[in-house]
Amino acid sequence: MNNSKEVVKLELCRACGSGNLLLFLQLGPTPVPNGFLRAHHRHRAEKFYPLDVCFCKDCGLVQLAHVVSPKVMFKNYVYIPSTSETMLTHFAALARQAIKKLNTEEGDLVLDIGSNDGTLLNSFKAQKMKILGVDPAENLAKKANQDGVETICALFTKELAKEIRKKYRQAKIITATNVVAHVHDLDNFLEGIKILLADDGLFISEFPYLIDLLEKVEFDTIYQEHLSYFSIYPFEKLLAKHALVLIDVQRVPVHGGSVRVFVSKKPGRVSRRVKKILQLEKKREILNPQTYLKFRKRVDRVRHELVQLLWGLRLKNKKIVGYGASAKGNIILNYCRIGPETLDYIVDSIPYKQGKYTPGMHIPIYPEAKLLEDQPDYTLLLAWNFADEIIKKQTEYRKHGGKFILAIPKLAIV
Ligand code: DWN
Ligand code: ZN
């Protein structure tokens, strides 16, 4: 069984403190999705953690019922977005937009929480802003510091915010992309933002959007690293609790559909987009428990259809591999019980993952070049959120008859 300090059961909603939680989905015991294994560790017992998802009937926040210690998941981290052209373009555009919105001056401080290898900060550095990163992954913070992006290796908390303010100053821009969903103590985190954000500054954050997750049945976004699945309704309520104001919101296409939120300490002019997105959420009945019970049925259907397709191809002796050893891919594999009997291997561009085995299903990972060398009949696109980029990159594979299988957002062969 798991060490009790490594996993804690949630009794109350992490946003509003209510005990009125509805458990609506159980994806089963699963290893942490970035827990890749070295060859000689494959025969050791792995730790499995529950993936139970709840809906708070009071504030509407969808959240995991168990919290795995961040030390288990983030101390040594294998995910780096900078290997993707899509993400490089996305981050550069985000930096340009932030600078334009705030009319920043050279030397203003930008703080990036969950700064990874410093990719987003480098876009601000190019605009001559003072940059500072915070990230709990020792390997990534070390690399960022070596590459000239000053990075504090820690989890962002209110206490750390006080230290940063004392040592540096308040930040004109605080960014946190794909971070808020990972935070357990949201109150402490937002207090930290308040301490560090300048009065005329903006906190800009991005996270996967619940409406996209529900509509496209992106159940593979649900894993231990993501503790909350936000819609704007509970997010705005949570901000209000900390006297923070949501002044703008924008839907962005990354990671299957995310939202970019703009948060201020001052009650300024609020964009019409905030009202519009709240209306959309009402229309999609995000506060109705039935919405989540229907989602559960759709998740089951995706598994059934995908497994049927893969088994059918295997019976015809077709060779199938995977593309993108993503965290979400590992959820698909574990939930659908797809292992090396079905996928010979997975190719991935991140060097930290190559030569290792996927958690739970133990599929070997190779560099992307292997796809053209082997020319398998079918490739299951586990990083379906980068379908356009990957399919374009692999034109040769398709020219030689190779086909991609997409399970999400809709089962398709291309
Ligand atoms: O929030 C999180 C998000 C943003 O990223 C984290 N908790 C973990 C991580 O999730 P993920 O691993 O599901 O992210 P990605 O970005 O969907 O992973 C894509 C994978 O595909 C990476 O391992 C890199 C790989 N890839 C590739 O091999 N060739 C990606 C591209 C674009 C490529 O061309
Ligand atoms: Zn709640």
Short mmCIF file of C-alpha atoms and ligand atoms in Angstrom, two decimals:
data_model
loop_
_atom_site.label_atom_id
_atom_site.label_comp_id
_atom_site.label_asym_id
_atom_site.label_seq_id
_atom_site.Cartn_x
_atom_site.Cartn_y
_atom_site.Cartn_z
CA MET A 1 0.00 0.00 0.00
CA ASN A 2 1.05 3.59 -0.45
CA ASN A 3 2.92 5.41 2.25
CA SER A 4 0.26 7.60 3.94
CA LYS A 5 2.40 10.72 3.56
CA GLU A 6 2.54 10.25 -0.18
CA VAL A 7 -1.20 10.33 -0.73
CA VAL A 8 -3.92 12.14 1.17
CA LYS A 9 -7.69 11.80 0.74
CA LEU A 10 -9.53 15.06 0.18
CA GLU A 11 -12.47 15.56 2.55
CA LEU A 12 -13.49 19.10 1.60
CA CYS A 13 -13.57 21.07 -1.66
CA ARG A 14 -10.17 22.68 -2.17
CA ALA A 15 -11.76 25.90 -3.44
CA CYS A 16 -14.73 26.60 -1.17
CA GLY A 17 -14.26 24.16 1.75
CA SER A 18 -17.64 22.46 1.24
CA GLY A 19 -18.10 18.78 2.04
CA ASN A 20 -20.78 18.50 -0.64
CA LEU A 21 -18.70 16.51 -3.10
CA LEU A 22 -20.10 14.12 -5.72
CA LEU A 23 -17.77 11.32 -6.82
CA PHE A 24 -18.59 10.79 -10.51
CA LEU A 25 -15.64 9.06 -12.14
CA GLN A 26 -13.06 6.46 -11.14
CA LEU A 27 -10.29 5.78 -13.63
CA GLY A 28 -8.77 3.11 -11.39
CA PRO A 29 -5.45 2.79 -9.58
CA THR A 30 -2.79 4.36 -11.81
CA PRO A 31 0.92 5.13 -11.43
CA VAL A 32 1.89 8.81 -11.65
CA PRO A 33 1.86 9.57 -15.38
CA ASN A 34 5.39 10.94 -15.61
CA GLY A 35 6.85 8.09 -13.55
CA PHE A 36 8.88 6.63 -16.46
CA LEU A 37 10.97 3.60 -15.58
CA ARG A 38 14.57 2.71 -16.34
CA ALA A 39 15.01 -0.79 -17.78
CA HIS A 40 16.44 -2.24 -14.56
CA HIS A 41 13.53 -0.83 -12.49
CA ARG A 42 10.84 -2.48 -14.56
CA HIS A 43 10.53 -5.51 -12.32
CA ARG A 44 10.19 -3.54 -9.09
CA ALA A 45 6.69 -3.00 -7.68
CA GLU A 46 5.29 0.33 -8.85
CA LYS A 47 3.09 2.55 -6.73
CA PHE A 48 -0.47 2.99 -7.88
CA TYR A 49 -2.70 5.84 -6.74
CA PRO A 50 -6.48 6.23 -7.08
CA LEU A 51 -7.88 8.51 -9.81
CA ASP A 52 -11.27 9.45 -8.37
CA VAL A 53 -12.90 12.62 -9.62
CA CYS A 54 -15.44 14.72 -7.70
CA PHE A 55 -17.70 17.64 -8.45
CA CYS A 56 -18.38 20.22 -5.72
CA LYS A 57 -22.11 20.78 -5.61
CA ASP A 58 -21.55 24.15 -3.94
CA CYS A 59 -18.97 25.98 -6.05
CA GLY A 60 -18.83 23.73 -9.12
CA LEU A 61 -15.12 22.86 -8.96
CA VAL A 62 -14.25 19.49 -10.48
CA GLN A 63 -11.33 18.00 -8.59
CA LEU A 64 -9.39 14.86 -7.71
CA ALA A 65 -10.29 13.14 -4.48
CA HIS A 66 -6.69 12.22 -3.63
CA VAL A 67 -3.57 14.33 -3.45
CA VAL A 68 -0.23 12.73 -4.21
CA SER A 69 2.73 14.56 -2.68
CA PRO A 70 4.34 17.01 -5.13
CA LYS A 71 7.72 15.57 -4.09
CA VAL A 72 6.73 12.25 -5.69
CA MET A 73 5.70 13.96 -8.93
CA PHE A 74 7.77 17.08 -9.49
CA LYS A 75 11.20 16.68 -7.82
CA ASN A 76 12.63 15.31 -11.02
CA TYR A 77 10.47 16.23 -13.97
CA VAL A 78 10.60 14.90 -17.50
CA TYR A 79 8.15 17.16 -19.27
CA ILE A 80 9.59 20.09 -21.26
CA PRO A 81 7.35 22.08 -23.59
CA SER A 82 10.23 23.64 -25.53
CA THR A 83 10.55 20.57 -27.78
CA SER A 84 7.34 21.60 -29.50
CA GLU A 85 7.16 24.33 -32.16
CA THR A 86 3.51 24.88 -31.24
CA MET A 87 4.44 25.67 -27.63
CA LEU A 88 7.36 27.93 -28.58
CA THR A 89 5.06 30.01 -30.80
CA HIS A 90 2.36 29.97 -28.14
CA PHE A 91 4.65 31.24 -25.38
CA ALA A 92 6.16 33.96 -27.58
CA ALA A 93 2.64 35.20 -28.39
CA LEU A 94 1.68 35.16 -24.72
CA ALA A 95 4.71 37.29 -23.81
CA ARG A 96 3.96 39.79 -26.59
CA GLN A 97 0.34 40.07 -25.49
CA ALA A 98 1.26 40.59 -21.82
CA ILE A 99 3.80 43.29 -22.65
CA LYS A 100 1.31 45.10 -24.89
CA LYS A 101 -1.52 44.93 -22.35
CA LEU A 102 0.62 46.36 -19.57
CA ASN A 103 2.79 48.79 -21.44
CA THR A 104 5.80 47.45 -19.57
CA GLU A 105 9.15 49.16 -19.30
CA GLU A 106 12.61 47.68 -19.65
CA GLY A 107 13.71 46.15 -16.36
CA ASP A 108 10.19 45.47 -15.02
CA LEU A 109 10.11 42.14 -13.20
CA VAL A 110 8.35 39.09 -14.70
CA LEU A 111 7.96 36.08 -12.48
CA ASP A 112 7.03 32.72 -13.99
CA ILE A 113 5.70 30.10 -11.60
CA GLY A 114 6.35 26.55 -12.81
CA SER A 115 8.98 28.00 -15.14
CA ASN A 116 10.22 24.60 -16.33
CA ASP A 117 13.33 25.08 -18.51
CA GLY A 118 12.73 28.83 -18.84
CA THR A 119 11.11 28.81 -22.28
CA LEU A 120 8.38 31.36 -21.49
CA LEU A 121 10.76 33.62 -19.56
CA ASN A 122 13.17 33.70 -22.47
CA SER A 123 10.44 35.38 -24.54
CA PHE A 124 10.25 38.17 -21.91
CA LYS A 125 14.04 38.36 -21.67
CA ALA A 126 14.16 39.08 -25.38
CA GLN A 127 12.06 42.18 -24.58
CA LYS A 128 14.67 43.29 -21.99
CA MET A 129 12.55 42.57 -18.94
CA LYS A 130 14.03 41.29 -15.68
CA ILE A 131 13.05 37.63 -15.36
CA LEU A 132 12.79 35.18 -12.48
CA GLY A 133 11.56 31.60 -12.45
CA VAL A 134 10.26 29.34 -9.70
CA ASP A 135 10.08 25.58 -10.26
CA PRO A 136 10.21 22.59 -7.90
CA ALA A 137 12.00 20.28 -10.39
CA GLU A 138 15.68 20.10 -9.44
CA ASN A 139 16.82 18.93 -12.88
CA LEU A 140 14.93 21.68 -14.74
CA ALA A 141 15.84 24.51 -12.34
CA LYS A 142 19.49 23.51 -12.66
CA LYS A 143 19.29 23.52 -16.44
CA ALA A 144 17.48 26.87 -16.54
CA ASN A 145 20.07 28.47 -14.24
CA GLN A 146 22.88 27.08 -16.42
CA ASP A 147 21.15 28.56 -19.46
CA GLY A 148 20.96 32.02 -17.86
CA VAL A 149 17.37 31.98 -16.57
CA GLU A 150 17.58 32.69 -12.85
CA THR A 151 15.36 30.08 -11.22
CA ILE A 152 14.49 29.37 -7.60
CA CYS A 153 14.00 25.65 -7.08
CA ALA A 154 10.87 25.48 -4.90
CA LEU A 155 7.11 25.17 -4.89
CA PHE A 156 5.47 28.59 -4.98
CA THR A 157 3.88 29.50 -1.63
CA LYS A 158 2.88 32.62 0.29
CA GLU A 159 6.05 32.24 2.34
CA LEU A 160 8.25 32.12 -0.76
CA ALA A 161 6.40 35.14 -2.16
CA LYS A 162 7.38 37.15 0.92
CA GLU A 163 11.02 36.16 0.49
CA ILE A 164 11.03 37.07 -3.20
CA ARG A 165 9.44 40.44 -2.52
CA LYS A 166 12.11 41.19 0.09
CA LYS A 167 15.03 40.10 -2.08
CA TYR A 168 13.79 41.49 -5.42
CA ARG A 169 10.60 43.57 -5.66
CA GLN A 170 6.98 43.14 -6.72
CA ALA A 171 6.38 41.80 -10.21
CA LYS A 172 4.63 43.64 -13.00
CA ILE A 173 3.72 40.33 -14.58
CA ILE A 174 3.28 36.95 -12.90
CA THR A 175 2.66 34.03 -15.22
CA ALA A 176 1.71 30.46 -14.37
CA THR A 177 0.92 28.24 -17.32
CA ASN A 178 -0.36 24.79 -16.44
CA VAL A 179 0.34 25.33 -12.77
CA VAL A 180 -2.87 26.34 -10.97
CA ALA A 181 -4.48 22.99 -11.79
CA HIS A 182 -1.53 21.34 -10.01
CA VAL A 183 -1.88 23.32 -6.76
CA HIS A 184 -3.48 21.75 -3.69
CA ASP A 185 -3.49 24.74 -1.32
CA LEU A 186 -5.09 27.27 -3.64
CA ASP A 187 -5.67 29.80 -0.84
CA ASN A 188 -1.99 29.89 0.07
CA PHE A 189 -1.02 30.13 -3.62
CA LEU A 190 -3.33 33.07 -4.32
CA GLU A 191 -2.20 34.90 -1.19
CA GLY A 192 1.32 34.51 -2.57
CA ILE A 193 0.19 36.11 -5.84
CA LYS A 194 -1.31 39.04 -3.92
CA ILE A 195 1.92 39.60 -2.03
CA LEU A 196 4.10 39.58 -5.12
CA LEU A 197 1.95 41.25 -7.75
CA ALA A 198 2.42 44.99 -8.23
CA ASP A 199 -0.78 47.06 -7.83
CA ASP A 200 -0.73 47.88 -11.54
CA GLY A 201 0.44 44.37 -12.53
CA LEU A 202 -1.30 41.32 -13.98
CA PHE A 203 -1.35 37.68 -13.01
CA ILE A 204 -1.73 35.69 -16.24
CA SER A 205 -2.47 32.03 -16.01
CA GLU A 206 -3.47 29.20 -18.33
CA PHE A 207 -5.05 25.88 -17.54
CA PRO A 208 -7.03 23.21 -19.40
CA TYR A 209 -10.64 24.32 -19.68
CA LEU A 210 -13.35 22.12 -18.22
CA ILE A 211 -15.77 22.79 -21.09
CA ASP A 212 -13.21 21.44 -23.60
CA LEU A 213 -12.44 18.46 -21.38
CA LEU A 214 -16.13 17.55 -21.14
CA GLU A 215 -17.08 18.19 -24.76
CA LYS A 216 -14.15 16.37 -26.33
CA VAL A 217 -14.09 13.63 -23.65
CA GLU A 218 -10.48 14.48 -22.80
CA PHE A 219 -10.51 12.11 -19.85
CA ASP A 220 -6.75 11.63 -20.26
CA THR A 221 -6.20 15.14 -18.85
CA ILE A 222 -7.30 13.61 -15.56
CA TYR A 223 -4.28 12.42 -13.60
CA GLN A 224 -2.58 12.89 -10.26
CA GLU A 225 -0.69 16.04 -11.31
CA HIS A 226 -3.94 17.84 -12.13
CA LEU A 227 -5.85 18.36 -8.91
CA SER A 228 -8.45 20.80 -10.27
CA TYR A 229 -10.35 20.95 -13.58
CA PHE A 230 -11.44 24.55 -13.69
CA SER A 231 -14.33 26.30 -15.28
CA ILE A 232 -14.46 30.07 -14.90
CA TYR A 233 -17.39 30.06 -12.48
CA PRO A 234 -15.57 28.51 -9.48
CA PHE A 235 -12.31 30.15 -10.50
CA GLU A 236 -13.80 33.63 -10.28
CA LYS A 237 -15.41 32.80 -6.92
CA LEU A 238 -12.06 31.62 -5.63
CA LEU A 239 -10.36 34.82 -6.78
CA ALA A 240 -13.05 36.93 -5.12
CA LYS A 241 -12.34 35.17 -1.81
CA HIS A 242 -8.85 36.68 -2.08
CA ALA A 243 -9.97 40.10 -3.34
CA LEU A 244 -8.52 39.37 -6.78
CA VAL A 245 -10.40 40.34 -9.92
CA LEU A 246 -10.77 38.41 -13.16
CA ILE A 247 -10.56 41.18 -15.73
CA ASP A 248 -10.30 39.15 -18.92
CA VAL A 249 -10.41 35.60 -20.21
CA GLN A 250 -9.55 34.07 -23.53
CA ARG A 251 -9.89 30.54 -24.89
CA VAL A 252 -6.64 29.22 -26.34
CA PRO A 253 -6.22 26.00 -28.34
CA VAL A 254 -3.23 24.44 -26.53
CA HIS A 255 -3.50 21.14 -24.65
CA GLY A 256 -6.88 20.25 -26.10
CA GLY A 257 -8.41 23.62 -25.19
CA SER A 258 -7.33 25.89 -22.36
CA VAL A 259 -8.26 29.26 -20.94
CA ARG A 260 -5.91 32.16 -20.42
CA VAL A 261 -7.04 34.33 -17.49
CA PHE A 262 -5.96 37.86 -16.63
CA VAL A 263 -6.17 38.71 -12.94
CA SER A 264 -5.68 42.06 -11.26
CA LYS A 265 -5.53 43.36 -7.70
CA LYS A 266 -7.58 46.39 -8.68
CA PRO A 267 -11.24 46.31 -9.73
CA GLY A 268 -10.62 47.77 -13.21
CA ARG A 269 -12.60 47.46 -16.42
CA VAL A 270 -13.79 43.89 -16.86
CA SER A 271 -13.86 42.56 -20.43
CA ARG A 272 -17.18 41.45 -21.92
CA ARG A 273 -15.54 38.10 -22.53
CA VAL A 274 -15.86 37.26 -18.82
CA LYS A 275 -19.63 37.62 -18.89
CA LYS A 276 -19.84 35.70 -22.17
CA ILE A 277 -17.87 32.71 -20.94
CA LEU A 278 -19.97 32.55 -17.76
CA GLN A 279 -23.09 32.49 -19.94
CA LEU A 280 -21.62 29.66 -21.97
CA GLU A 281 -20.92 27.67 -18.81
CA LYS A 282 -24.51 28.14 -17.67
CA LYS A 283 -25.74 26.92 -21.05
CA ARG A 284 -23.50 23.85 -20.80
CA GLU A 285 -24.92 23.15 -17.33
CA ILE A 286 -21.59 22.93 -15.57
CA LEU A 287 -23.37 23.18 -12.20
CA ASN A 288 -25.67 20.26 -12.95
CA PRO A 289 -24.46 16.90 -11.54
CA GLN A 290 -26.10 15.11 -14.51
CA THR A 291 -23.49 16.70 -16.81
CA TYR A 292 -20.79 14.69 -15.04
CA LEU A 293 -22.72 11.44 -14.92
CA LYS A 294 -23.22 11.68 -18.70
CA PHE A 295 -19.48 12.34 -19.13
CA ARG A 296 -18.66 9.10 -17.31
CA LYS A 297 -20.64 7.11 -19.88
CA ARG A 298 -18.83 8.81 -22.76
CA VAL A 299 -15.43 7.94 -21.24
CA ASP A 300 -16.42 4.28 -21.19
CA ARG A 301 -17.41 4.47 -24.83
CA VAL A 302 -14.04 5.93 -25.90
CA ARG A 303 -12.22 3.06 -24.20
CA HIS A 304 -14.44 0.45 -25.78
CA GLU A 305 -14.11 1.85 -29.32
CA LEU A 306 -10.35 2.35 -29.14
CA VAL A 307 -9.63 -1.12 -27.76
CA GLN A 308 -11.91 -2.73 -30.37
CA LEU A 309 -10.07 -0.92 -33.16
CA LEU A 310 -6.59 -1.83 -31.90
CA TRP A 311 -7.47 -5.48 -31.32
CA GLY A 312 -9.01 -5.70 -34.79
CA LEU A 313 -5.80 -4.37 -36.35
CA ARG A 314 -3.64 -6.71 -34.30
CA LEU A 315 -5.75 -9.66 -35.42
CA LYS A 316 -4.92 -8.64 -38.99
CA ASN A 317 -1.21 -8.71 -37.99
CA LYS A 318 -0.79 -4.97 -38.38
CA LYS A 319 2.15 -3.40 -36.59
CA ILE A 320 1.10 -0.56 -34.28
CA VAL A 321 3.25 1.88 -32.30
CA GLY A 322 2.53 5.01 -30.26
CA TYR A 323 3.61 8.65 -30.76
CA GLY A 324 4.23 10.95 -27.78
CA ALA A 325 4.88 9.37 -24.38
CA SER A 326 2.80 12.14 -22.84
CA ALA A 327 1.40 12.11 -19.35
CA LYS A 328 -2.07 11.96 -20.87
CA GLY A 329 -0.99 9.10 -23.12
CA ASN A 330 -0.08 7.08 -20.06
CA ILE A 331 -3.60 7.57 -18.73
CA ILE A 332 -5.10 6.26 -21.98
CA LEU A 333 -2.75 3.27 -21.91
CA ASN A 334 -3.39 2.39 -18.28
CA TYR A 335 -7.14 2.97 -18.37
CA CYS A 336 -7.56 0.97 -21.60
CA ARG A 337 -4.93 -1.62 -20.52
CA ILE A 338 -2.95 -1.14 -23.74
CA GLY A 339 0.54 -2.59 -23.32
CA PRO A 340 3.49 -3.85 -25.38
CA GLU A 341 1.35 -6.71 -26.76
CA THR A 342 -0.53 -4.03 -28.72
CA LEU A 343 1.95 -1.16 -29.16
CA ASP A 344 5.48 -2.33 -29.94
CA TYR A 345 6.96 0.96 -28.72
CA ILE A 346 6.35 4.68 -28.46
CA VAL A 347 8.45 7.41 -30.08
CA ASP A 348 9.01 10.72 -28.29
CA SER A 349 11.17 13.82 -28.81
CA ILE A 350 12.06 14.41 -25.14
CA PRO A 351 15.52 12.97 -24.40
CA TYR A 352 14.62 12.40 -20.69
CA LYS A 353 11.98 9.88 -21.77
CA GLN A 354 13.91 8.00 -24.46
CA GLY A 355 15.36 4.65 -23.39
CA LYS A 356 12.82 4.41 -20.56
CA TYR A 357 9.52 2.51 -20.18
CA THR A 358 6.05 3.94 -19.67
CA PRO A 359 4.66 3.76 -16.12
CA GLY A 360 2.21 0.90 -15.56
CA MET A 361 2.14 -0.58 -19.06
CA HIS A 362 5.94 -0.73 -19.57
CA ILE A 363 6.12 0.17 -23.25
CA PRO A 364 9.65 1.12 -24.42
CA ILE A 365 10.31 4.66 -25.67
CA TYR A 366 12.54 5.55 -28.63
CA PRO A 367 13.50 8.74 -30.47
CA GLU A 368 11.12 9.88 -33.20
CA ALA A 369 13.49 8.78 -36.01
CA LYS A 370 12.54 5.15 -35.37
CA LEU A 371 9.17 5.71 -36.98
CA LEU A 372 10.63 6.19 -40.45
CA GLU A 373 13.22 3.44 -39.97
CA ASP A 374 10.50 0.88 -39.11
CA GLN A 375 7.52 2.25 -41.01
CA PRO A 376 4.85 0.57 -38.81
CA ASP A 377 1.35 0.25 -40.32
CA TYR A 378 -0.39 2.35 -37.68
CA THR A 379 0.68 4.93 -35.09
CA LEU A 380 -1.57 5.77 -32.16
CA LEU A 381 -1.22 9.49 -31.54
CA LEU A 382 -0.96 9.71 -27.76
CA ALA A 383 0.00 13.39 -28.01
CA TRP A 384 -3.21 14.12 -29.97
CA ASN A 385 -3.04 17.76 -28.83
CA PHE A 386 -0.08 18.18 -31.21
CA ALA A 387 -1.72 16.28 -34.07
CA ASP A 388 -1.16 19.05 -36.65
CA GLU A 389 2.51 19.54 -35.74
CA ILE A 390 3.31 15.83 -35.61
CA ILE A 391 1.40 14.81 -38.74
CA LYS A 392 3.13 17.59 -40.68
CA LYS A 393 6.52 16.51 -39.35
CA GLN A 394 5.85 12.91 -40.38
CA THR A 395 4.81 13.53 -43.99
CA GLU A 396 7.29 10.89 -45.20
CA TYR A 397 5.78 8.23 -42.93
CA ARG A 398 2.35 8.92 -44.37
CA LYS A 399 3.68 9.03 -47.93
CA HIS A 400 4.94 5.48 -47.43
CA GLY A 401 1.50 4.31 -46.33
CA GLY A 402 1.73 4.87 -42.55
CA LYS A 403 -1.51 5.87 -40.82
CA PHE A 404 -2.20 7.77 -37.61
CA ILE A 405 -4.93 6.75 -35.19
CA LEU A 406 -6.56 9.46 -33.10
CA ALA A 407 -8.67 8.44 -30.10
CA ILE A 408 -9.42 11.96 -28.90
CA PRO A 409 -11.29 14.20 -29.69
CA LYS A 410 -12.91 11.56 -31.92
CA LEU A 411 -11.79 8.10 -32.98
CA ALA A 412 -10.32 8.57 -36.45
CA ILE A 413 -7.67 7.16 -38.80
CA VAL A 414 -5.71 9.72 -40.84
O1 DWN B 1 0.08 20.20 -17.33
C1 DWN B 1 0.88 19.50 -17.89
C2 DWN B 1 1.02 19.61 -19.33
C3 DWN B 1 0.96 20.97 -19.88
O2 DWN B 1 2.08 18.93 -19.86
C4 DWN B 1 1.72 18.54 -17.18
N1 DWN B 1 1.07 18.11 -16.00
C5 DWN B 1 2.33 17.45 -17.96
C6 DWN B 1 2.34 17.62 -19.43
O3 DWN B 1 1.37 16.77 -19.98
P1 DWN B 1 1.68 15.86 -21.24
O4 DWN B 1 2.91 15.05 -20.99
O5 DWN B 1 0.43 15.13 -21.54
O6 DWN B 1 2.04 17.01 -22.28
P2 DWN B 1 2.17 17.08 -23.81
O7 DWN B 1 2.80 18.37 -24.12
O8 DWN B 1 0.89 16.82 -24.49
O9 DWN B 1 3.19 15.92 -24.23
C7 DWN B 1 3.52 15.72 -25.54
C8 DWN B 1 4.52 14.61 -25.66
O10 DWN B 1 4.73 14.34 -27.04
C9 DWN B 1 5.89 14.98 -25.09
O11 DWN B 1 6.44 13.85 -24.44
C10 DWN B 1 6.71 15.35 -26.31
C11 DWN B 1 6.10 14.50 -27.38
N2 DWN B 1 6.19 15.11 -28.72
C12 DWN B 1 6.93 14.47 -29.70
O12 DWN B 1 7.48 13.40 -29.45
N3 DWN B 1 7.04 15.07 -30.91
C13 DWN B 1 5.58 16.30 -28.97
C14 DWN B 1 5.70 16.90 -30.20
C15 DWN B 1 5.00 18.21 -30.49
C16 DWN B 1 6.47 16.25 -31.22
O13 DWN B 1 6.60 16.75 -32.34
ZN ZN B 2 -16.42 23.90 -3.75
#
